Amino acid sequence: MIADDSAVVRGLFARWLGEVGNFHVVAVAGDGETAVAHAIRYKPDVMVLDLDLPGVDGAAALPHILRESPQTGILLAATLNERNTRIALECMTRGAMDIVSKPDTRSGMTLSLEFRSEFLSKLGSIAQNGLKPRATARSSEVPATAADPDQIKFAPLNLRPFVSAMPRYLVIGASTGGPRAVAKVLFDIGEGLSDLTVLIVQHMPPLFTASFAEQVSSHIGVPAREPHDGERLMRGTIYVAPGGRHLGIDRRLGHIVARIGDEPPVNFCRPAVDVLFADAARHLGAAVMGLVLTGMGSDGTDGAGALRQAGAAVLVQDEPSSTIWGMPGSVVRAEHASAIVPLDTIGISIRSLVKGVQLP
């Protein structure tokens, strides 16, 4: 289903989907009320949802759509400005799976092969990775004490044992579905964040990352920002990779600092999780813990291997709680995971490890 206020854009998206041949457009909508009504009637597998709909806008329509058709995977579509970026991030914490940034002009949208490729790739990933109901509660509505680490059960796979050292750094990689997952993990770690330096690579466009850091900071009450190159990394602070640039770690003048680079993409990604994880392994060793959350692709797999060789532990989100189990699943299949943990218990597990409580 396609919901967009422009008939031209609706027609363009429908034509692209028809040319691919893997999708059947069951309905289109030009406003939010119609989008909700069609979601109730057709229960689409995937919906393209414009944020700037007349009447009931996309953000207001989203919770109604997910309540009436919880299996529908939502791909947000919007021309990104400061306002839409903040709204889109909030929507992704409430259940939208991903966003595609529409070019500023109609001709740019029609002629941009890069946009067309991104649009079809993200829709294809949502469809191919399986659609399931997603929780839409905000992270703050889930108590940090919801899980007992003594009751956490790990799948009988070839997992790597935990190290005895308490982690002082936490490096996180996430993609599709990541904003909600990252926010929940950090909220659940709670007071444990004061003993950690946290670095995050979340695949998202450049405009998003600064707003994402601001949202995280206001949500959990811990300083969060995009670091500058050479900035000394401090405990009790969260650093988010700037969109379109790699975030790594370096040691300069005896201090651990952020490294910001414009090297070519790794795994078609910039920033790339592998870059952060590899630097963390090189400079931090067993003092760091890696965490791979929901996302498509395999970014983070090689970096997780480097962390394991350096003596660090690597947690991955389990499949049932992941929007897409691409990145975590790849780490598990490569046998680099120390534990496979449901989203609801990741934060409390990390908090226990920071306090020196070893998980089973």
Coordinates of C-alpha atoms in Angstrom, one line a residue:
M1 CA 0.0 0.0 0.0
I2 CA 1.2 3.5 -0.8
A3 CA 0.1 6.6 1.2
D4 CA 1.4 9.9 -0.3
D5 CA -0.2 13.3 -0.8
S6 CA 1.1 13.5 -4.4
A7 CA -0.7 11.5 -7.1
V8 CA 2.4 11.7 -9.2
V9 CA 4.5 10.2 -6.5
R10 CA 1.9 7.5 -5.8
G11 CA 2.0 6.6 -9.5
L12 CA 5.8 6.6 -9.7
F13 CA 6.1 4.3 -6.7
A14 CA 3.5 2.0 -8.0
R15 CA 5.2 1.8 -11.4
W16 CA 8.6 1.0 -9.8
L17 CA 7.0 -1.8 -7.7
G18 CA 5.2 -3.1 -10.8
E19 CA 8.5 -3.2 -12.7
V20 CA 10.2 -5.2 -10.0
G21 CA 7.4 -7.8 -10.1
N22 CA 7.6 -8.9 -6.5
F23 CA 4.9 -6.6 -5.2
H24 CA 1.2 -6.1 -5.7
V25 CA -0.1 -2.7 -4.9
V26 CA -3.5 -3.3 -3.2
A27 CA -4.4 0.3 -2.4
V28 CA -3.2 3.9 -2.5
A29 CA -4.1 6.8 -0.2
G30 CA -3.7 10.6 -0.5
D31 CA -4.4 11.5 3.2
G32 CA -4.0 10.0 6.6
E33 CA -7.6 9.1 7.2
T34 CA -7.8 7.1 4.0
A35 CA -4.5 5.4 4.9
V36 CA -5.9 4.2 8.2
A37 CA -9.1 3.0 6.5
H38 CA -7.2 1.1 3.8
A39 CA -4.9 -0.5 6.4
I40 CA -8.0 -1.8 8.3
R41 CA -9.5 -3.1 5.0
Y42 CA -6.5 -4.6 3.2
K43 CA -4.1 -5.4 6.0
P44 CA -1.1 -4.8 3.7
D45 CA 2.2 -6.6 4.2
V46 CA 4.1 -3.4 3.6
M47 CA 3.1 0.3 3.5
V48 CA 5.0 3.3 2.2
L49 CA 3.8 6.1 4.5
D50 CA 4.5 9.8 3.7
L51 CA 4.9 12.0 6.8
D52 CA 3.4 15.1 5.1
L53 CA -0.1 13.8 4.6
P54 CA -3.0 16.3 4.7
G55 CA -5.5 16.1 7.6
V56 CA -4.2 13.3 9.7
D57 CA -0.5 13.3 9.0
G58 CA 1.7 10.2 8.7
A59 CA 3.0 10.4 12.3
A60 CA -0.6 10.6 13.7
A61 CA -1.8 7.8 11.4
L62 CA 1.1 5.5 12.3
P63 CA -0.2 4.2 15.7
H64 CA -3.7 3.6 14.3
I65 CA -2.3 1.7 11.4
L66 CA -0.1 -0.5 13.6
R67 CA -2.9 -1.1 16.0
E68 CA -5.3 -2.2 13.3
S69 CA -2.8 -4.1 11.2
P70 CA 0.2 -4.9 13.4
Q71 CA 1.8 -7.2 10.8
T72 CA 2.3 -4.3 8.4
G73 CA 5.9 -3.2 7.9
I74 CA 6.0 0.6 7.6
L75 CA 8.6 2.3 5.4
L76 CA 8.4 6.1 6.1
A77 CA 9.0 8.4 3.1
A78 CA 9.7 12.1 3.6
T79 CA 11.6 15.1 2.4
L80 CA 13.9 15.5 5.3
N81 CA 14.3 18.7 7.2
E82 CA 14.9 19.4 10.8
R83 CA 11.2 19.0 11.7
N84 CA 10.6 15.8 9.7
T85 CA 13.8 14.3 11.0
R86 CA 12.7 14.6 14.6
I87 CA 9.2 13.3 13.7
A88 CA 10.6 10.3 11.8
L89 CA 12.9 9.3 14.6
E90 CA 9.9 9.3 17.0
C91 CA 8.0 7.2 14.5
M92 CA 10.8 4.7 14.4
T93 CA 10.7 4.3 18.1
R94 CA 7.0 3.7 17.9
G95 CA 7.1 0.9 15.3
A96 CA 8.0 2.2 11.8
M97 CA 10.7 0.0 10.4
D98 CA 12.8 2.3 8.2
I99 CA 12.8 5.6 6.3
V100 CA 13.7 6.7 2.8
S101 CA 14.6 10.3 2.2
K102 CA 12.7 11.7 -0.8
P103 CA 14.6 14.2 -3.1
D104 CA 13.6 17.8 -2.7
T105 CA 12.2 18.1 -6.2
R106 CA 9.8 15.9 -8.2
S107 CA 12.2 15.7 -11.1
G108 CA 15.0 14.7 -8.7
M109 CA 12.8 11.8 -7.4
T110 CA 12.0 10.7 -11.0
L111 CA 15.6 10.9 -12.3
S112 CA 17.5 9.7 -9.2
L113 CA 18.6 6.1 -9.7
E114 CA 20.1 6.1 -6.3
F115 CA 16.8 7.0 -4.7
R116 CA 14.9 4.4 -6.7
S117 CA 17.5 1.7 -5.7
E118 CA 17.3 2.6 -2.0
F119 CA 13.5 2.7 -2.1
L120 CA 13.2 -0.8 -3.7
S121 CA 16.0 -2.2 -1.6
K122 CA 14.4 -1.2 1.7
L123 CA 11.0 -2.4 0.7
G124 CA 12.5 -5.7 -0.4
S125 CA 14.4 -6.2 2.9
I126 CA 11.2 -5.5 4.9
A127 CA 9.3 -8.1 2.8
Q128 CA 12.0 -10.8 2.5
N129 CA 13.0 -10.8 6.1
G130 CA 9.6 -11.8 7.4
L131 CA 6.9 -9.6 8.8
K132 CA 5.7 -9.9 12.4
P133 CA 3.8 -7.9 14.9
R134 CA 6.1 -5.2 16.5
A135 CA 5.8 -3.8 20.0
T136 CA 5.0 -0.1 19.8
A137 CA 5.4 0.9 23.5
R138 CA 7.9 3.6 24.2
S139 CA 11.0 2.4 26.0
S140 CA 10.2 4.4 29.1
E141 CA 7.0 2.4 29.5
V142 CA 9.1 -0.8 30.1
P143 CA 10.6 -1.0 33.6
A144 CA 14.3 -1.4 33.8
T145 CA 13.8 -4.3 36.2
A146 CA 11.7 -6.3 33.9
A147 CA 14.2 -9.1 33.6
D148 CA 16.2 -11.2 36.0
P149 CA 19.7 -12.0 34.6
D150 CA 19.6 -15.3 36.5
Q151 CA 16.7 -16.4 34.4
I152 CA 18.1 -15.5 31.0
K153 CA 18.3 -18.5 28.7
F154 CA 20.7 -18.7 25.8
A155 CA 20.2 -20.9 22.7
P156 CA 22.2 -24.1 22.5
L157 CA 24.6 -22.7 19.8
N158 CA 28.3 -22.5 19.6
L159 CA 28.7 -19.4 21.8
R160 CA 32.0 -17.9 22.9
P161 CA 32.5 -17.8 26.7
F162 CA 32.5 -14.5 28.5
V163 CA 35.7 -12.9 29.8
S164 CA 36.3 -12.1 33.4
A165 CA 37.0 -8.4 32.9
M166 CA 34.2 -5.9 33.6
P167 CA 33.5 -3.8 30.4
R168 CA 34.3 -0.1 30.5
Y169 CA 33.3 0.6 26.9
L170 CA 30.2 -0.5 25.0
V171 CA 30.2 -0.4 21.2
I172 CA 26.8 -0.8 19.5
G173 CA 25.9 -1.5 15.9
A174 CA 22.3 -1.3 14.5
S175 CA 20.4 -0.7 11.4
T176 CA 16.8 -1.3 10.5
G177 CA 14.7 -1.1 13.6
G178 CA 17.7 0.2 15.5
P179 CA 16.5 3.5 16.9
R180 CA 13.9 1.9 19.1
A181 CA 16.2 -1.0 20.1
V182 CA 19.1 1.3 20.9
A183 CA 16.9 3.6 23.0
K184 CA 15.4 0.7 25.0
V185 CA 18.8 -0.9 25.7
L186 CA 20.3 2.4 27.0
F187 CA 17.2 3.1 29.1
D188 CA 17.4 -0.3 30.6
I189 CA 21.1 0.0 31.4
G190 CA 20.1 3.0 33.5
E191 CA 22.6 3.9 36.2
G192 CA 25.1 1.5 34.7
L193 CA 25.8 4.1 32.0
S194 CA 27.7 6.2 34.5
D195 CA 30.4 3.5 34.4
L196 CA 30.5 3.1 30.6
T197 CA 31.7 5.0 27.5
V198 CA 29.2 4.1 24.8
L199 CA 29.8 4.5 21.1
I200 CA 27.0 3.8 18.5
V201 CA 26.9 3.2 14.8
Q202 CA 23.3 3.4 13.7
H203 CA 22.8 3.3 9.9
M204 CA 20.8 6.5 9.1
P205 CA 21.1 9.6 6.9
P206 CA 23.3 12.5 7.9
L207 CA 20.5 14.7 9.2
F208 CA 19.3 12.0 11.5
T209 CA 22.3 11.3 13.7
A210 CA 22.5 14.6 15.5
S211 CA 18.8 14.5 16.2
F212 CA 19.1 10.9 17.3
A213 CA 21.8 11.8 19.8
E214 CA 19.6 14.6 21.2
Q215 CA 16.6 12.3 21.4
V216 CA 18.7 9.7 23.3
S217 CA 20.1 12.3 25.7
S218 CA 16.7 13.8 26.5
H219 CA 15.1 10.3 26.8
I220 CA 17.6 8.8 29.3
G221 CA 19.2 11.9 30.9
V222 CA 22.8 11.1 29.8
P223 CA 25.0 13.3 27.6
A224 CA 24.9 12.1 24.0
R225 CA 26.3 13.7 20.9
E226 CA 28.2 13.3 17.7
P227 CA 31.9 13.5 18.5
H228 CA 34.5 15.5 16.6
D229 CA 37.7 13.9 15.4
G230 CA 40.3 13.6 18.2
E231 CA 37.7 14.2 21.0
R232 CA 38.7 12.5 24.2
L233 CA 36.2 9.8 25.1
M234 CA 34.7 10.2 28.5
R235 CA 32.9 7.8 30.8
G236 CA 29.2 8.4 31.3
T237 CA 28.8 9.8 27.8
I238 CA 27.2 8.4 24.6
Y239 CA 28.8 9.1 21.2
V240 CA 26.8 8.6 18.0
A241 CA 28.5 8.2 14.6
P242 CA 27.8 11.2 12.4
G243 CA 25.7 10.2 9.3
G244 CA 27.9 9.7 6.2
R245 CA 31.2 9.4 8.2
H246 CA 32.9 6.6 9.9
L247 CA 33.3 6.5 13.7
G248 CA 36.4 4.8 15.0
I249 CA 38.6 4.8 18.0
D250 CA 42.3 6.0 18.3
R251 CA 44.9 6.4 20.9
R252 CA 46.6 9.9 20.8
L253 CA 48.9 11.4 23.4
G254 CA 48.0 8.6 25.8
H255 CA 44.3 9.2 25.6
I256 CA 41.5 7.2 23.9
V257 CA 39.8 9.5 21.4
A258 CA 37.2 9.4 18.7
R259 CA 38.3 9.0 15.1
I260 CA 36.1 10.5 12.4
G261 CA 36.9 9.5 8.9
D262 CA 35.7 9.7 5.3
E263 CA 37.2 6.5 4.0
P264 CA 35.2 4.5 1.5
P265 CA 32.1 2.6 2.7
V266 CA 32.6 -0.8 4.3
N267 CA 29.9 -3.3 3.6
F268 CA 28.2 -0.5 1.5
C269 CA 27.9 1.4 4.8
R270 CA 29.4 4.7 6.1
P271 CA 29.4 4.8 9.0
A272 CA 30.1 1.1 9.3
V273 CA 29.9 -1.1 12.4
D274 CA 32.9 -3.1 11.3
V275 CA 35.1 0.1 11.4
L276 CA 34.1 0.9 15.0
F277 CA 34.4 -2.7 16.2
A278 CA 37.8 -3.2 14.6
D279 CA 39.2 -0.1 16.2
A280 CA 37.7 -1.0 19.5
A281 CA 39.4 -4.4 19.3
R282 CA 42.7 -2.8 18.4
H283 CA 42.8 -0.2 21.2
L284 CA 40.5 -1.5 24.0
G285 CA 40.8 -5.3 23.9
A286 CA 38.9 -7.0 26.7
A287 CA 37.8 -3.7 28.2
V288 CA 35.1 -3.3 25.6
M289 CA 31.9 -5.2 25.0
G290 CA 30.2 -5.4 21.5
L291 CA 26.5 -5.4 20.9
V292 CA 24.9 -6.1 17.6
L293 CA 21.2 -5.1 17.3
T294 CA 18.5 -5.5 14.6
G295 CA 19.4 -4.6 11.1
M296 CA 19.7 -5.9 7.5
G297 CA 22.9 -7.1 6.0
S298 CA 26.1 -8.4 7.7
D299 CA 27.8 -5.2 8.9
G300 CA 29.5 -5.9 12.2
T301 CA 30.3 -9.5 11.6
D302 CA 34.1 -9.1 10.8
G303 CA 34.3 -6.5 13.6
A304 CA 32.7 -8.9 16.0
G305 CA 35.3 -11.5 15.1
A306 CA 38.1 -8.9 15.8
L307 CA 36.5 -8.2 19.2
R308 CA 36.4 -11.9 20.1
Q309 CA 40.1 -12.3 19.1
A310 CA 41.0 -9.4 21.3
G311 CA 39.2 -11.1 24.3
A312 CA 36.0 -9.0 24.3
A313 CA 32.5 -10.3 24.7
V314 CA 29.9 -9.8 21.9
L315 CA 26.1 -9.8 22.6
V316 CA 23.6 -10.1 19.8
Q317 CA 19.8 -9.4 19.8
D318 CA 17.7 -12.6 19.3
E319 CA 15.7 -13.2 16.2
P320 CA 12.1 -12.9 17.7
S321 CA 12.7 -9.5 19.1
S322 CA 14.6 -8.2 16.0
T323 CA 12.9 -6.2 13.3
I324 CA 15.3 -7.9 10.8
W325 CA 17.8 -10.5 12.0
G326 CA 20.4 -9.8 9.4
M327 CA 23.3 -8.3 11.3
P328 CA 22.8 -10.3 14.5
G329 CA 22.2 -13.5 12.6
S330 CA 25.3 -13.1 10.6
V331 CA 27.4 -12.7 13.8
V332 CA 25.8 -15.8 15.2
R333 CA 26.4 -17.9 12.0
A334 CA 30.1 -16.8 12.0
E335 CA 30.3 -18.1 15.6
H336 CA 31.4 -14.7 17.1
A337 CA 28.6 -14.3 19.6
S338 CA 29.0 -14.7 23.3
A339 CA 25.2 -14.6 24.0
I340 CA 22.0 -14.3 22.1
V341 CA 19.7 -12.1 24.2
P342 CA 16.0 -10.8 23.8
L343 CA 15.7 -7.1 23.5
D344 CA 13.8 -6.9 26.8
T345 CA 16.8 -8.3 28.7
I346 CA 19.8 -6.8 27.0
G347 CA 20.0 -3.7 29.1
I348 CA 19.7 -5.4 32.4
S349 CA 22.2 -8.0 31.3
I350 CA 24.8 -5.3 30.4
R351 CA 24.1 -3.5 33.7
S352 CA 24.8 -6.7 35.6
L353 CA 28.1 -7.3 33.7
V354 CA 29.2 -3.8 34.4
K355 CA 28.7 -4.5 38.1
G356 CA 30.8 -7.7 37.8
V357 CA 27.9 -10.2 37.8
Q358 CA 28.8 -12.9 35.3
L359 CA 25.9 -14.2 33.2
P360 CA 25.3 -18.0 32.9

